[in-house]
CSV table of C-alpha atoms and ligand atoms in Angstrom, one decimal:
chain,number,residue,atom,x,y,z
P,1,MET,CA,-99.1,-118.1,-91.9
P,2,ARG,CA,-99.3,-121.3,-90.0
P,3,PRO,CA,-99.5,-124.4,-92.3
P,4,ASP,CA,-103.0,-126.0,-92.3
P,5,SER,CA,-101.5,-129.2,-91.1
P,6,ALA,CA,-100.1,-128.0,-87.8
P,7,LEU,CA,-100.9,-128.2,-84.1
P,8,VAL,CA,-101.8,-124.8,-82.7
P,9,HIS,CA,-100.4,-123.8,-79.3
P,10,THR,CA,-102.7,-122.8,-76.4
P,11,PRO,CA,-101.8,-121.0,-73.2
P,12,ALA,CA,-101.4,-124.4,-71.5
P,13,PRO,CA,-98.1,-126.0,-72.4
P,14,GLY,CA,-98.4,-129.4,-74.1
P,15,VAL,CA,-102.1,-128.7,-74.9
P,16,TYR,CA,-102.9,-128.0,-78.5
P,17,LEU,CA,-105.7,-127.3,-80.9
P,18,SER,CA,-105.4,-129.2,-84.1
P,19,THR,CA,-106.1,-127.8,-87.6
P,20,ARG,CA,-108.3,-129.5,-90.1
P,21,GLY,CA,-105.2,-130.6,-92.1
P,22,PHE,CA,-103.6,-132.1,-89.0
P,23,GLU,CA,-106.9,-134.0,-88.3
P,24,SER,CA,-107.0,-135.4,-91.8
P,25,ILE,CA,-103.6,-137.0,-91.2
P,26,VAL,CA,-104.8,-138.3,-87.8
P,27,TYR,CA,-107.9,-139.6,-89.4
P,28,GLY,CA,-105.9,-141.4,-92.1
P,29,LEU,CA,-103.6,-142.9,-89.5
P,30,ALA,CA,-106.5,-144.0,-87.4
P,31,ALA,CA,-108.1,-145.8,-90.3
P,32,ALA,CA,-104.8,-147.4,-91.4
P,33,LEU,CA,-104.1,-148.5,-87.8
P,34,ALA,CA,-107.5,-150.0,-87.4
P,35,ALA,CA,-106.9,-151.9,-90.6
P,36,LEU,CA,-103.7,-153.3,-89.1
P,37,GLY,CA,-105.9,-155.4,-86.8
P,38,SER,CA,-108.1,-158.3,-88.0
P,39,ASP,CA,-111.5,-157.5,-89.5
P,40,ASP,CA,-113.5,-159.0,-86.7
P,41,LEU,CA,-111.6,-157.2,-83.9
P,42,GLN,CA,-113.8,-155.5,-81.4
P,43,GLN,CA,-113.0,-151.8,-81.5
P,44,LEU,CA,-113.8,-149.5,-78.6
P,45,ARG,CA,-113.4,-145.8,-77.9
P,46,THR,CA,-112.7,-144.4,-74.5
P,47,PRO,CA,-114.0,-141.2,-72.8
P,48,PRO,CA,-111.2,-139.0,-71.4
P,49,VAL,CA,-111.8,-140.3,-67.8
P,50,ILE,CA,-111.7,-143.7,-66.0
P,51,ALA,CA,-112.8,-144.8,-62.6
P,52,ARG,CA,-110.3,-143.8,-60.0
P,53,ASP,CA,-110.6,-147.3,-58.4
P,54,ILE,CA,-109.2,-148.9,-61.5
P,55,ILE,CA,-106.2,-146.6,-61.7
P,56,GLU,CA,-105.6,-147.3,-58.0
P,57,LYS,CA,-106.0,-151.0,-58.4
P,58,VAL,CA,-103.3,-151.1,-61.1
P,59,GLY,CA,-101.1,-148.9,-59.0
P,60,TYR,CA,-100.7,-146.1,-61.6
P,61,HIS,CA,-100.9,-143.5,-58.8
P,62,ARG,CA,-97.9,-145.1,-57.2
P,63,SER,CA,-95.9,-145.8,-60.3
P,64,PHE,CA,-96.6,-142.5,-62.0
P,65,PRO,CA,-97.8,-140.1,-59.4
P,66,HIS,CA,-96.3,-137.2,-61.3
P,67,LEU,CA,-98.2,-138.0,-64.5
P,68,LEU,CA,-101.7,-138.7,-63.1
P,69,GLY,CA,-104.4,-136.0,-63.7
P,70,ARG,CA,-106.9,-135.9,-60.9
P,71,VAL,CA,-110.4,-134.5,-61.2
P,72,TYR,CA,-111.9,-132.2,-58.5
P,73,ALA,CA,-115.6,-131.6,-58.6
P,74,LYS,CA,-118.2,-130.1,-56.3
P,75,THR,CA,-119.8,-132.5,-53.9
P,76,ASP,CA,-123.0,-132.6,-51.9
P,77,THR,CA,-121.4,-130.5,-49.2
P,78,GLY,CA,-120.8,-127.8,-51.8
P,79,LEU,CA,-117.1,-128.0,-51.5
P,80,PRO,CA,-114.9,-129.4,-54.3
P,81,ALA,CA,-113.3,-132.7,-53.5
P,82,GLU,CA,-111.6,-135.4,-55.5
P,83,SER,CA,-114.1,-137.2,-57.7
P,84,ASP,CA,-114.4,-140.9,-58.4
P,85,VAL,CA,-112.8,-140.5,-61.8
P,86,VAL,CA,-109.3,-139.5,-62.9
P,87,LEU,CA,-108.0,-138.5,-66.4
P,88,LEU,CA,-107.3,-141.6,-68.4
P,89,PRO,CA,-103.5,-142.1,-68.8
P,90,ALA,CA,-103.6,-145.0,-71.3
P,91,GLY,CA,-106.2,-147.0,-73.2
P,92,CYS,CA,-105.6,-150.5,-72.1
P,93,TYR,CA,-106.5,-149.8,-68.4
P,94,CYS,CA,-110.1,-149.6,-69.7
P,95,VAL,CA,-109.9,-153.1,-71.1
P,96,TYR,CA,-108.8,-155.4,-68.2
P,97,PRO,CA,-111.8,-154.6,-65.9
P,98,LEU,CA,-114.1,-155.8,-68.8
P,99,PHE,CA,-112.7,-159.3,-68.2
P,100,ALA,CA,-112.6,-159.3,-64.4
P,101,GLY,CA,-113.4,-162.7,-63.0
P,102,VAL,CA,-113.7,-164.2,-66.5
P,103,ARG,CA,-112.2,-167.5,-67.7
P,104,LEU,CA,-111.4,-167.0,-71.3
P,105,ALA,CA,-112.2,-169.9,-73.6
P,106,VAL,CA,-109.9,-168.6,-76.3
P,107,ALA,CA,-107.2,-165.9,-76.6
P,108,THR,CA,-108.8,-162.5,-76.8
P,109,GLU,CA,-107.8,-159.4,-78.6
P,110,LEU,CA,-109.4,-156.0,-79.0
P,111,SER,CA,-108.5,-152.6,-80.0
P,112,ILE,CA,-109.2,-149.4,-78.2
P,113,GLU,CA,-108.8,-145.7,-79.2
P,114,ALA,CA,-108.2,-143.5,-76.2
P,115,THR,CA,-107.9,-139.8,-75.3
P,116,CYS,CA,-105.2,-139.7,-72.7
P,117,PHE,CA,-103.8,-137.2,-70.3
P,118,ARG,CA,-100.3,-137.2,-68.6
P,119,GLN,CA,-99.0,-134.3,-66.6
P,120,GLU,CA,-95.7,-134.3,-68.6
P,121,ALA,CA,-93.0,-132.0,-67.1
P,122,GLY,CA,-91.7,-130.9,-70.5
P,123,ALA,CA,-93.5,-129.6,-73.6
P,124,GLU,CA,-91.0,-130.2,-76.4
P,125,VAL,CA,-92.3,-131.1,-79.8
P,126,GLY,CA,-94.3,-134.4,-79.6
P,127,ARG,CA,-94.7,-134.3,-75.8
P,128,LEU,CA,-98.3,-133.4,-75.2
P,129,ARG,CA,-100.3,-133.5,-72.0
P,130,SER,CA,-103.5,-134.4,-73.8
P,131,PHE,CA,-103.1,-136.8,-76.7
P,132,ARG,CA,-104.7,-139.8,-78.4
P,133,MET,CA,-103.6,-143.3,-78.9
P,134,ARG,CA,-104.8,-146.5,-80.5
P,135,GLU,CA,-104.0,-149.7,-78.6
P,136,PHE,CA,-104.3,-153.3,-79.4
P,137,VAL,CA,-104.7,-155.5,-76.3
P,138,ARG,CA,-104.1,-159.2,-76.1
P,139,LEU,CA,-105.2,-161.6,-73.3
P,140,ASP,CA,-103.6,-165.0,-73.8
P,141,THR,CA,-101.0,-167.4,-72.4
P,142,ALA,CA,-97.5,-166.2,-71.5
P,143,GLU,CA,-95.8,-167.6,-74.6
P,144,HIS,CA,-98.4,-166.4,-77.0
P,145,CYS,CA,-98.5,-162.9,-75.6
P,146,LEU,CA,-94.8,-162.4,-76.1
P,147,SER,CA,-94.8,-163.7,-79.6
P,148,TRP,CA,-97.9,-161.7,-80.5
P,149,ARG,CA,-96.3,-158.5,-79.3
P,150,ASP,CA,-93.1,-159.2,-81.2
P,151,ASP,CA,-94.9,-160.2,-84.4
P,152,ARG,CA,-97.2,-157.2,-84.2
P,153,LEU,CA,-94.3,-154.9,-83.5
P,154,SER,CA,-92.5,-156.1,-86.7
P,155,ALA,CA,-95.7,-155.7,-88.7
P,156,ALA,CA,-96.0,-152.2,-87.3
P,157,ARG,CA,-92.4,-151.3,-88.2
P,158,GLU,CA,-93.0,-152.5,-91.8
P,159,TRP,CA,-96.2,-150.4,-92.0
P,160,LEU,CA,-94.3,-147.4,-90.7
P,161,ALA,CA,-91.4,-147.9,-93.1
P,162,GLY,CA,-94.0,-147.9,-95.9
P,163,LEU,CA,-95.0,-144.5,-94.7
P,164,GLY,CA,-91.4,-143.4,-94.9
P,165,LEU,CA,-90.8,-143.6,-91.2
P,166,GLU,CA,-87.7,-145.7,-90.4
P,167,THR,CA,-88.0,-146.5,-86.7
P,168,GLU,CA,-85.4,-147.6,-84.2
P,169,SER,CA,-86.6,-150.3,-81.8
P,170,THR,CA,-85.3,-150.0,-78.3
P,171,VAL,CA,-85.9,-151.7,-74.9
P,172,ALA,CA,-87.3,-149.2,-72.5
P,173,ASN,CA,-88.6,-149.3,-69.0
P,174,ASP,CA,-92.0,-148.3,-67.9
P,175,PRO,CA,-92.7,-148.8,-64.3
P,176,PHE,CA,-95.7,-151.1,-64.6
P,177,PHE,CA,-94.2,-152.7,-61.5
P,178,GLY,CA,-93.5,-149.6,-59.3
P,179,ALA,CA,-91.7,-146.5,-60.3
P,180,GLY,CA,-89.7,-146.2,-57.1
P,181,ASN,CA,-88.2,-149.6,-57.3
P,182,ARG,CA,-84.9,-149.5,-59.2
P,183,MET,CA,-84.4,-153.2,-59.1
P,184,MET,CA,-87.9,-153.9,-60.6
P,185,ARG,CA,-87.2,-151.3,-63.3
P,186,ALA,CA,-83.9,-153.0,-64.2
P,187,LEU,CA,-85.6,-156.3,-64.2
P,188,GLN,CA,-88.3,-155.0,-66.6
P,189,ARG,CA,-85.6,-153.7,-68.9
P,190,GLU,CA,-83.6,-157.0,-68.7
P,191,ARG,CA,-86.7,-159.0,-69.5
P,192,GLU,CA,-87.5,-156.6,-72.4
P,193,LEU,CA,-91.1,-156.1,-71.3
P,194,LYS,CA,-91.3,-152.7,-73.0
P,195,ILE,CA,-90.1,-152.1,-76.5
P,196,GLU,CA,-90.4,-148.7,-78.1
P,197,LEU,CA,-90.4,-147.7,-81.8
P,198,LEU,CA,-88.5,-144.4,-82.0
P,199,ALA,CA,-88.6,-141.8,-84.7
P,200,GLU,CA,-87.8,-138.1,-85.2
P,201,VAL,CA,-90.9,-136.1,-84.6
P,202,GLY,CA,-89.2,-132.7,-85.0
P,203,PRO,CA,-85.7,-131.4,-85.6
P,204,GLY,CA,-83.4,-133.4,-83.4
P,205,GLN,CA,-86.4,-134.6,-81.4
P,206,VAL,CA,-86.6,-138.4,-81.2
P,207,GLN,CA,-89.6,-139.9,-79.4
P,208,ALA,CA,-91.5,-143.2,-79.2
P,209,ILE,CA,-94.2,-143.2,-81.8
P,210,GLY,CA,-95.3,-146.7,-80.7
P,211,SER,CA,-94.6,-149.2,-78.0
P,212,GLY,CA,-95.2,-152.9,-77.4
P,213,ASN,CA,-95.6,-154.0,-73.8
P,214,TYR,CA,-95.8,-157.4,-72.2
P,215,HIS,CA,-97.2,-157.2,-68.7
P,216,THR,CA,-96.7,-160.8,-67.7
P,217,ASP,CA,-99.7,-161.9,-65.5
P,218,GLN,CA,-99.8,-158.6,-63.6
P,219,PHE,CA,-103.3,-157.6,-64.9
P,220,GLY,CA,-104.5,-161.1,-65.1
P,221,ARG,CA,-103.8,-161.5,-61.4
P,222,LEU,CA,-105.2,-158.1,-60.4
P,223,PHE,CA,-108.5,-158.7,-62.2
P,224,ALA,CA,-108.7,-162.5,-61.7
P,225,ILE,CA,-108.7,-163.3,-65.4
P,226,ALA,CA,-108.0,-166.9,-66.4
P,227,GLY,CA,-106.4,-167.5,-69.8
P,228,PRO,CA,-107.3,-170.2,-72.3
P,229,ASP,CA,-104.9,-172.7,-70.6
P,230,GLY,CA,-106.8,-172.2,-67.2
P,231,GLU,CA,-103.8,-170.3,-65.7
P,232,VAL,CA,-103.8,-166.7,-64.8
P,233,ALA,CA,-104.1,-164.8,-68.1
P,234,HIS,CA,-101.1,-162.9,-69.4
P,235,THR,CA,-101.5,-159.7,-71.3
P,236,ALA,CA,-99.7,-157.5,-73.9
P,237,CYS,CA,-100.5,-154.3,-75.6
P,238,LEU,CA,-99.3,-152.3,-78.6
P,239,ALA,CA,-99.9,-148.6,-78.5
P,240,PHE,CA,-99.5,-145.8,-81.1
P,241,GLY,CA,-99.7,-142.1,-80.4
P,242,TYR,CA,-101.7,-140.3,-83.1
P,243,GLU,CA,-100.2,-136.9,-82.7
P,244,ARG,CA,-96.6,-138.2,-82.6
P,245,LEU,CA,-97.2,-140.3,-85.7
P,246,ALA,CA,-98.7,-137.3,-87.5
P,247,LEU,CA,-95.8,-135.1,-86.3
P,248,ALA,CA,-93.3,-137.7,-87.5
P,249,LEU,CA,-94.9,-137.7,-90.9
P,250,LEU,CA,-94.9,-133.9,-91.2
P,251,HIS,CA,-91.3,-133.8,-90.1
P,252,ARG,CA,-90.3,-136.5,-92.6
P,253,HIS,CA,-92.3,-135.4,-95.7
P,254,GLY,CA,-92.8,-131.7,-95.1
P,255,ALA,CA,-95.5,-129.3,-93.7
P,256,ASP,CA,-97.7,-129.5,-96.8
P,257,PRO,CA,-99.3,-132.9,-97.2
P,258,HIS,CA,-100.3,-132.0,-100.7
P,259,ARG,CA,-96.7,-132.5,-101.6
P,260,TRP,CA,-96.2,-135.8,-99.9
P,261,PRO,CA,-95.5,-138.9,-102.0
P,262,GLU,CA,-98.7,-139.9,-103.8
P,263,ARG,CA,-98.5,-143.5,-102.4
P,264,ILE,CA,-98.4,-142.2,-98.8
P,265,ARG,CA,-101.3,-139.8,-99.5
P,266,LYS,CA,-103.2,-142.7,-100.9
P,267,ASP,CA,-102.4,-145.0,-98.0
P,268,LEU,CA,-103.7,-142.4,-95.6
P,269,GLY,CA,-106.7,-141.6,-97.7
P,270,LEU,CA,-105.8,-137.9,-98.1
P,271,GLU,CA,-107.8,-136.4,-100.9
P,272,ALA,CA,-106.3,-136.4,-104.4
P,273,THR,CA,-104.0,-133.4,-105.3
P,274,HIS,CA,-105.6,-130.8,-107.5
O,301,AMP,P1,-96.7,-145.5,-73.5
O,301,AMP,O1,-97.9,-146.0,-72.7
O,301,AMP,O2,-95.9,-144.5,-72.6
O,301,AMP,O3,-95.9,-146.6,-74.1
O,301,AMP,O4,-97.3,-144.6,-74.6
O,301,AMP,C1,-97.9,-145.2,-75.8
O,301,AMP,C2,-97.7,-144.3,-77.0
O,301,AMP,O5,-98.5,-143.1,-76.7
O,301,AMP,C3,-96.3,-143.9,-77.2
O,301,AMP,O6,-95.6,-144.8,-78.0
O,301,AMP,C4,-96.5,-142.5,-77.9
O,301,AMP,O7,-96.7,-142.7,-79.3
O,301,AMP,C5,-97.8,-142.0,-77.3
O,301,AMP,N1,-97.4,-141.0,-76.2
O,301,AMP,C6,-97.0,-141.3,-74.9
O,301,AMP,N2,-96.9,-140.2,-74.2
O,301,AMP,C7,-97.1,-139.2,-75.0
O,301,AMP,C8,-97.1,-137.8,-74.9
O,301,AMP,N3,-96.8,-137.2,-73.7
O,301,AMP,N4,-97.4,-137.0,-76.0
O,301,AMP,C9,-97.8,-137.6,-77.1
O,301,AMP,N5,-97.8,-138.9,-77.3
O,301,AMP,C10,-97.5,-139.7,-76.3
O,302,ZN,ZN1,-101.4,-150.5,-72.9
């Protein structure tokens, strides 16, 4: 019998149904993550799609053409054609357009929960095509964005350690600046723009359960956002994948959350053991 805390396979690789037990863990994680941010933080929730214009403006279709999920729908002519939306690949792309043309009086931070799609090539444990993430997004000056990301990453590592998840922090590359360009990728790695928190999500399966990204002024420039210093705004984001976090916990503490350490159950608001 499948444990009540598992993901359930479907005929589509990397696409799962989740059980009630799994969702209780996700729910607990979502609440705990929301509490990591300050109380007055604006919290948004995305739909699973985003305007195709935005994704093309940020160049996602060039950087990650293999991951982008496109939507085809019937048009007036009666024939299916590509629609004006695509499947959302990450939460923070919904945030920058909100500030297009804005001059920020103060540094701005908000949090967004997203349903994402990426056409992943593999479907090993923890690599889903449809998954959820919580992101914290900061629009600020260059200096503050970088220190914000690093402070929040260390706070996140501490929170994860409290849940029994020891993470390894590693510099990664994520082609914000063009997938095809090896030099730019190397530069991104050298400048440590993307840092991932790695943990085991299954036997021998290590994956990023969170990541911190500093985008320099790339999005500020694209969306004409001015920061509190009057210069082009810099941005940073911190992202956590719900399913990967839940899988990492199940791998670490066992398939039956009733048997997890009481403190962790309490931190995640899982109901009292009977
Ligand atoms: P990224 O934008 O690639 O840094 O992803 C942000 C976070 O989303 C990662 O740290 C993971 O926790 C999660 N994530 C990314 N890709 C996947 C995936 N294919 N399946 C499940 N979770 C993912
Ligand atoms: Zn992001």
